Coordinates of C-alpha atoms and ligand atoms in Angstrom, one line a residue:
M285 CA 109.6 131.4 75.9
K286 CA 113.2 131.4 74.8
F287 CA 114.2 131.1 78.4
L288 CA 111.8 128.2 78.8
I289 CA 113.3 126.4 75.8
S290 CA 116.8 126.9 76.9
F291 CA 115.8 125.9 80.4
A292 CA 114.3 122.7 79.0
A293 CA 117.4 122.1 77.0
V294 CA 119.5 122.5 80.1
L295 CA 117.2 120.1 82.0
A296 CA 117.5 117.5 79.2
M297 CA 121.2 117.8 79.3
G298 CA 121.0 117.6 83.0
S299 CA 119.1 114.4 82.9
S300 CA 121.7 112.6 80.7
V301 CA 124.4 113.9 83.1
L302 CA 122.3 112.7 85.9
A303 CA 122.1 109.3 84.3
E304 CA 125.9 109.1 84.4
D305 CA 126.1 110.7 87.8
R306 CA 123.8 108.0 89.1
A307 CA 126.5 105.6 88.3
G308 CA 127.0 106.0 92.0
A309 CA 123.5 104.7 92.8
P310 CA 123.6 102.5 96.0
V311 CA 123.3 99.1 94.3
T312 CA 120.8 97.0 96.2
I313 CA 118.9 93.8 95.8
V314 CA 115.9 92.6 97.9
I315 CA 114.4 89.1 97.5
H316 CA 111.5 87.1 98.9
G317 CA 110.6 83.4 98.8
G318 CA 107.0 83.8 99.9
A319 CA 105.1 84.8 103.0
G320 CA 102.7 82.9 105.3
A321 CA 102.2 81.1 108.5
L322 CA 105.9 81.0 109.3
E323 CA 106.2 80.7 113.0
P324 CA 109.5 79.8 114.8
G325 CA 109.5 76.1 115.2
R326 CA 107.7 75.4 112.0
Y327 CA 111.0 74.0 110.5
T328 CA 113.7 71.9 111.9
P329 CA 117.1 73.6 112.2
E330 CA 118.3 71.7 109.2
E331 CA 115.3 72.8 107.1
E332 CA 115.7 76.4 108.3
A333 CA 119.4 76.3 107.4
A334 CA 118.5 75.0 103.9
F335 CA 116.1 77.9 103.3
K336 CA 118.7 80.4 104.5
A337 CA 121.4 78.9 102.4
K338 CA 119.3 79.1 99.2
L339 CA 118.1 82.6 100.0
T340 CA 121.8 83.7 100.6
E341 CA 122.9 82.1 97.4
A342 CA 120.1 83.9 95.4
L343 CA 120.9 87.2 97.1
D344 CA 124.6 86.9 96.5
A345 CA 124.1 85.9 92.8
G346 CA 121.9 88.9 92.2
Y347 CA 124.2 91.3 94.1
A348 CA 127.3 90.0 92.2
V349 CA 125.7 91.1 89.0
L350 CA 125.1 94.6 90.4
E351 CA 128.6 94.9 91.9
E352 CA 130.1 94.2 88.5
G353 CA 128.0 97.0 87.0
G354 CA 125.3 94.7 85.5
A355 CA 121.7 95.7 84.9
A356 CA 119.0 95.4 87.6
L357 CA 117.1 93.1 85.2
E358 CA 120.1 90.7 85.0
A359 CA 120.3 90.7 88.8
I360 CA 116.7 89.9 89.5
E361 CA 116.8 87.1 86.8
A362 CA 119.9 85.6 88.4
A363 CA 118.4 85.6 91.8
I364 CA 115.0 84.3 90.7
V365 CA 116.3 81.5 88.5
L366 CA 118.2 80.0 91.5
M367 CA 115.0 80.0 93.5
E368 CA 113.0 78.6 90.6
D369 CA 115.5 75.7 90.3
S370 CA 115.3 75.0 94.1
P371 CA 112.6 72.6 95.3
L372 CA 112.2 74.7 98.4
F373 CA 110.1 77.4 96.9
N374 CA 106.7 77.5 95.1
A375 CA 108.2 78.5 91.7
G376 CA 109.7 76.4 88.9
K377 CA 110.7 73.1 90.5
G378 CA 108.7 72.7 93.7
A379 CA 105.6 74.5 92.4
V380 CA 102.3 73.6 94.1
F381 CA 99.7 71.4 92.5
T382 CA 96.5 72.5 91.0
R383 CA 93.2 70.9 91.8
D384 CA 93.8 68.5 88.8
G385 CA 97.2 67.5 90.2
A386 CA 99.2 69.5 87.7
N387 CA 101.6 72.4 87.9
E388 CA 100.8 75.7 86.2
L389 CA 103.3 78.5 86.4
D390 CA 103.0 82.3 86.3
A391 CA 105.7 84.9 86.2
S392 CA 106.4 88.6 85.2
V393 CA 109.1 91.1 85.0
M394 CA 109.3 94.9 84.6
D395 CA 112.0 97.3 83.7
G396 CA 111.8 100.5 85.7
A397 CA 113.8 102.5 83.2
T398 CA 111.5 102.0 80.2
L399 CA 108.3 100.6 81.8
N400 CA 108.6 97.7 79.5
A401 CA 107.1 94.5 81.0
G402 CA 106.6 90.9 80.2
A403 CA 104.4 88.2 81.7
I404 CA 103.3 84.6 81.2
A405 CA 100.5 82.6 82.7
G406 CA 99.7 78.9 83.1
V407 CA 102.8 77.4 81.5
K408 CA 103.5 73.7 82.2
T409 CA 106.8 72.8 80.6
V410 CA 109.0 75.9 80.9
K411 CA 111.8 75.3 83.3
N412 CA 112.4 79.0 84.2
P413 CA 109.2 81.0 83.8
I414 CA 111.0 84.2 84.7
R415 CA 113.2 83.8 81.6
L416 CA 110.1 83.4 79.5
A417 CA 108.6 86.6 81.0
R418 CA 111.7 88.5 80.1
A419 CA 111.8 87.1 76.6
V420 CA 108.2 88.2 76.2
M421 CA 109.2 91.7 77.3
E422 CA 112.3 91.9 75.1
N423 CA 111.5 89.9 72.0
S424 CA 107.8 90.4 71.4
E425 CA 105.5 93.3 70.9
H426 CA 103.2 92.0 73.6
V427 CA 103.2 92.1 77.4
M428 CA 101.5 88.8 78.3
F429 CA 101.2 85.4 76.8
A430 CA 99.2 82.5 78.3
R431 CA 99.2 78.8 78.2
E432 CA 99.7 77.2 74.8
G433 CA 100.7 80.5 73.2
A434 CA 103.3 81.1 75.9
E435 CA 104.7 77.5 75.5
A436 CA 104.9 78.0 71.8
F437 CA 106.8 81.3 72.3
A438 CA 109.1 79.6 74.8
K439 CA 110.0 77.0 72.1
E440 CA 110.5 79.7 69.5
Q441 CA 112.8 81.5 71.9
Q442 CA 114.7 78.3 72.5
L443 CA 114.2 78.4 76.2
E444 CA 114.7 75.2 78.2
L445 CA 111.6 73.0 78.3
V446 CA 111.1 70.1 80.6
D447 CA 108.7 67.1 81.2
R448 CA 105.9 67.9 83.5
G449 CA 107.3 65.5 86.0
Y450 CA 110.3 67.8 86.5
F451 CA 108.2 70.1 88.7
Y452 CA 107.1 67.3 91.0
T453 CA 108.3 67.2 94.6
E454 CA 107.1 64.8 97.3
H455 CA 106.4 67.5 99.9
R456 CA 104.2 69.6 97.5
W457 CA 102.3 66.4 96.5
Q458 CA 101.7 65.7 100.2
S459 CA 100.4 69.3 100.7
Y460 CA 98.1 68.7 97.8
R461 CA 96.8 65.4 99.2
N462 CA 96.4 66.9 102.6
A463 CA 94.5 69.9 101.2
L464 CA 92.2 67.6 99.4
E465 CA 91.6 65.6 102.5
R466 CA 90.9 68.7 104.6
E467 CA 88.5 69.9 102.0
E468 CA 86.7 66.5 102.0
L469 CA 86.5 66.7 105.8
K470 CA 85.2 70.3 105.4
E471 CA 87.8 71.5 107.7
Q472 CA 89.1 74.0 105.3
G473 CA 88.1 77.7 105.3
A474 CA 88.8 79.9 102.4
A475 CA 92.5 79.3 102.9
P476 CA 94.0 76.7 105.1
A477 CA 95.1 78.1 108.5
D478 CA 98.7 77.0 108.1
F479 CA 98.9 78.4 104.6
K480 CA 102.3 79.3 103.2
Y481 CA 102.7 81.2 100.0
G482 CA 106.0 80.3 98.4
T483 CA 106.2 82.6 95.4
V484 CA 109.6 84.0 94.7
G485 CA 110.5 87.6 93.7
A486 CA 113.3 90.1 93.5
V487 CA 113.7 93.9 93.1
A488 CA 117.0 95.5 92.3
L489 CA 118.7 98.9 91.9
D490 CA 121.7 98.9 89.6
A491 CA 124.7 101.3 89.4
H492 CA 123.0 103.3 86.7
G493 CA 120.1 104.1 88.9
N494 CA 117.7 101.7 87.2
L495 CA 115.1 99.6 89.0
A496 CA 113.7 96.2 88.0
A497 CA 111.2 93.8 89.6
G498 CA 110.3 90.2 88.9
T499 CA 108.0 87.5 90.4
S500 CA 107.6 83.8 89.7
T501 CA 105.1 81.3 91.2
G502 CA 103.3 78.0 91.0
G503 CA 100.2 79.9 92.3
M504 CA 98.1 78.4 95.1
T505 CA 97.6 74.8 96.1
L506 CA 94.3 73.4 94.7
K507 CA 93.8 76.4 92.4
R508 CA 91.4 75.5 89.6
Y509 CA 92.5 74.7 86.1
G510 CA 93.3 77.9 84.3
R511 CA 93.3 80.1 87.5
V512 CA 95.8 83.0 87.1
G513 CA 97.0 84.8 90.2
D514 CA 98.6 88.2 90.8
A515 CA 102.2 87.2 90.1
P516 CA 102.0 87.7 86.3
I517 CA 99.7 90.7 86.6
I518 CA 101.7 94.0 86.1
G519 CA 100.6 96.4 88.8
A520 CA 99.5 93.6 91.2
G521 CA 102.4 91.1 91.6
T522 CA 105.1 93.1 89.9
F523 CA 105.8 96.8 89.1
A524 CA 108.8 98.9 88.5
D525 CA 109.3 102.6 87.6
N526 CA 112.5 104.5 88.2
K527 CA 110.4 107.5 89.2
S528 CA 108.9 105.7 92.3
C529 CA 109.8 102.1 93.1
A530 CA 110.1 98.5 92.3
V531 CA 107.7 95.9 93.9
S532 CA 107.3 92.2 94.0
S533 CA 104.4 90.6 95.9
T534 CA 103.5 87.3 97.5
G535 CA 100.3 86.3 99.1
W536 CA 96.7 85.6 98.4
G537 CA 96.6 86.6 94.8
E538 CA 93.0 87.4 94.4
Y539 CA 93.3 90.2 96.9
F540 CA 96.6 91.5 95.4
M541 CA 94.9 91.7 92.0
R542 CA 91.8 93.5 93.3
L543 CA 94.0 96.1 95.2
T544 CA 96.6 96.4 92.4
I545 CA 99.0 96.2 95.3
A546 CA 102.3 96.8 93.5
R547 CA 101.1 99.8 91.5
D548 CA 99.3 101.3 94.5
I549 CA 102.5 101.4 96.5
C550 CA 104.5 103.1 93.7
A551 CA 101.6 105.5 93.0
Q552 CA 101.6 106.5 96.7
V553 CA 105.3 107.2 96.4
E554 CA 105.1 109.0 93.0
Y555 CA 101.9 111.1 93.5
G556 CA 101.6 111.4 97.2
G557 CA 105.3 111.7 98.1
A558 CA 105.0 108.8 100.6
S559 CA 108.2 107.1 101.8
I560 CA 108.7 103.5 100.6
A561 CA 108.1 102.2 104.1
D562 CA 104.9 104.2 104.7
A563 CA 103.4 103.3 101.3
A564 CA 104.2 99.6 101.8
S565 CA 102.8 99.7 105.3
D566 CA 99.6 101.5 104.2
V567 CA 98.9 99.0 101.5
I568 CA 99.7 95.8 103.4
H569 CA 98.6 96.7 107.0
K570 CA 95.6 98.8 106.1
R571 CA 94.2 98.1 102.6
L572 CA 95.0 94.4 102.3
Q573 CA 94.3 93.7 105.9
S574 CA 90.9 95.4 106.0
L575 CA 89.8 93.5 102.8
G576 CA 90.7 90.3 104.5
G577 CA 93.8 89.3 102.5
D578 CA 97.3 88.4 103.5
G579 CA 100.8 88.3 102.2
G580 CA 103.7 90.6 101.8
V581 CA 105.8 92.8 99.5
I582 CA 109.4 93.8 98.9
V583 CA 109.8 97.4 97.7
L584 CA 112.9 99.3 96.6
G585 CA 113.3 103.0 95.7
P586 CA 115.8 104.7 93.3
D587 CA 117.7 106.0 96.4
G588 CA 118.2 102.5 97.8
A589 CA 115.4 102.8 100.4
Y590 CA 113.7 99.5 100.8
A591 CA 110.9 97.8 102.7
M592 CA 110.0 94.1 103.4
T593 CA 106.5 94.3 104.7
F594 CA 104.0 91.5 105.4
N595 CA 100.9 90.9 107.5
T596 CA 101.5 87.2 107.8
A597 CA 103.6 85.6 110.6
G598 CA 106.7 85.6 108.4
M599 CA 108.1 86.0 105.0
F600 CA 111.3 84.4 103.5
R601 CA 113.3 87.5 102.6
G602 CA 116.7 89.0 102.2
V603 CA 118.4 92.3 101.4
K604 CA 122.0 93.1 100.3
N605 CA 123.7 96.4 99.7
A606 CA 127.0 98.0 100.5
D607 CA 126.2 98.2 104.2
E608 CA 124.2 95.1 105.0
S609 CA 123.5 91.5 104.0
R610 CA 120.5 90.1 105.8
I611 CA 118.3 87.0 105.6
A612 CA 115.2 86.5 107.7
I613 CA 112.1 84.2 107.8
Y614 CA 110.0 85.0 110.8
G615 CA 108.5 88.3 112.0
E616 CA 110.6 90.6 114.0
Ligands
LIG276 N1 100.5 85.2 95.0 C1 100.6 83.9 94.5 C2 99.3 83.6 93.8 O1 98.2 84.0 94.3 C3 100.8 82.9 95.6 C4 102.0 83.1 96.4 O2 102.4 84.3 96.7 O3 102.7 82.1 96.8 O4 99.3 82.9 92.9

C-alpha cells in the first residue's frame, strides 16, 4: 500500500513534470472550410485563389499564436474568426439562408485540457459566434445557450453585435433562391446534388501539449426555423480531450449528430487504441457512409498526428506545423 501511495505520488509529480516537458509538443493547427461537391473546375482560378488565400491567412494566424507559445484555444479562435469574417464560408458573414430567408448561426468550442466546452445555437446578430461559444465556456456555468438567451448573453459579454443585414451575401441569396426553385420543381432530393457544406472549424495542439477544437456555421440552406445542426453539439460537431484527440466536423449535420461523429473518433482512439487516421477513416468511410450521410472531419492528436478525412468530392482544408504548411480543396 505504502508502495502504491508513493508510486502514485511519483506519478503525480511525473505528470506535472510531463506538462512542462510537453513544452516541446509539436505545435500544429488544422483547419477546414467545409466539405462537399468540390470537383476541380467548380471554381474559376480567381475564386480558387481567393479561397486558398483566406485559408492560408487563417492557418497562418492560428499558427502564429502557437509559435509564440499561445494556447490552442487562442489559435483556433484566431483562425475561425478570420473565416467567419470572410464572405467565402458558411459561417458568420456569408452564412446560408434558412427557409424563412434569415441567417441563424451555430458554434461550439472545447478545451482538451479541462473538457470545458461552450456552444451557442440559432443566434442572429452575433458577429463572431465562435467568440460567444468561448464566452459561454469561460464565463458561464453552462455549456450551451440558444437563440434569445444566447443573444442576451452576448450583449452581457459585450461581444460585437451586428444588424441582420451584415450576414447577407449575394451568392448565398442566389443559392437560397435556386434551392427554393429546385424544390418547387421537385428536382431536389434530400440534399441537392451539388451541395457544398461551408462550415468552418479548427483544431490545434499548443506547445504545452493541450488540444482544442472549434466549429462555426450558418447551418444548411433552407433549414427550417429553429433547426440546430451538429456544429454546436459537443461530441458531434466538436470534441477535444488531451487524452485522445480534437475534432471539428462539417457535413450533413443530422447524420453527424446521430453518429456523435467527433466523440466516436476520440473514443476509438482512447478506448480502442486506434490511430487518428484509422479512427477518422472508420467513422467517415464506414459508419457515416453506410448510414447515407456525407461530410468530413479534421482530427489532431496530442502527438501532432492528424487526419483530414471526407467522403465528399472535396473539403476546404489546411494544416501547418514545423514541417509542412499545406492547403487543399479537392480530393487527392
Ligand atoms: N454541419 C453543418 C450543419 O449541418 C453544415 C456544414 O457543415 O456546412 O449545420
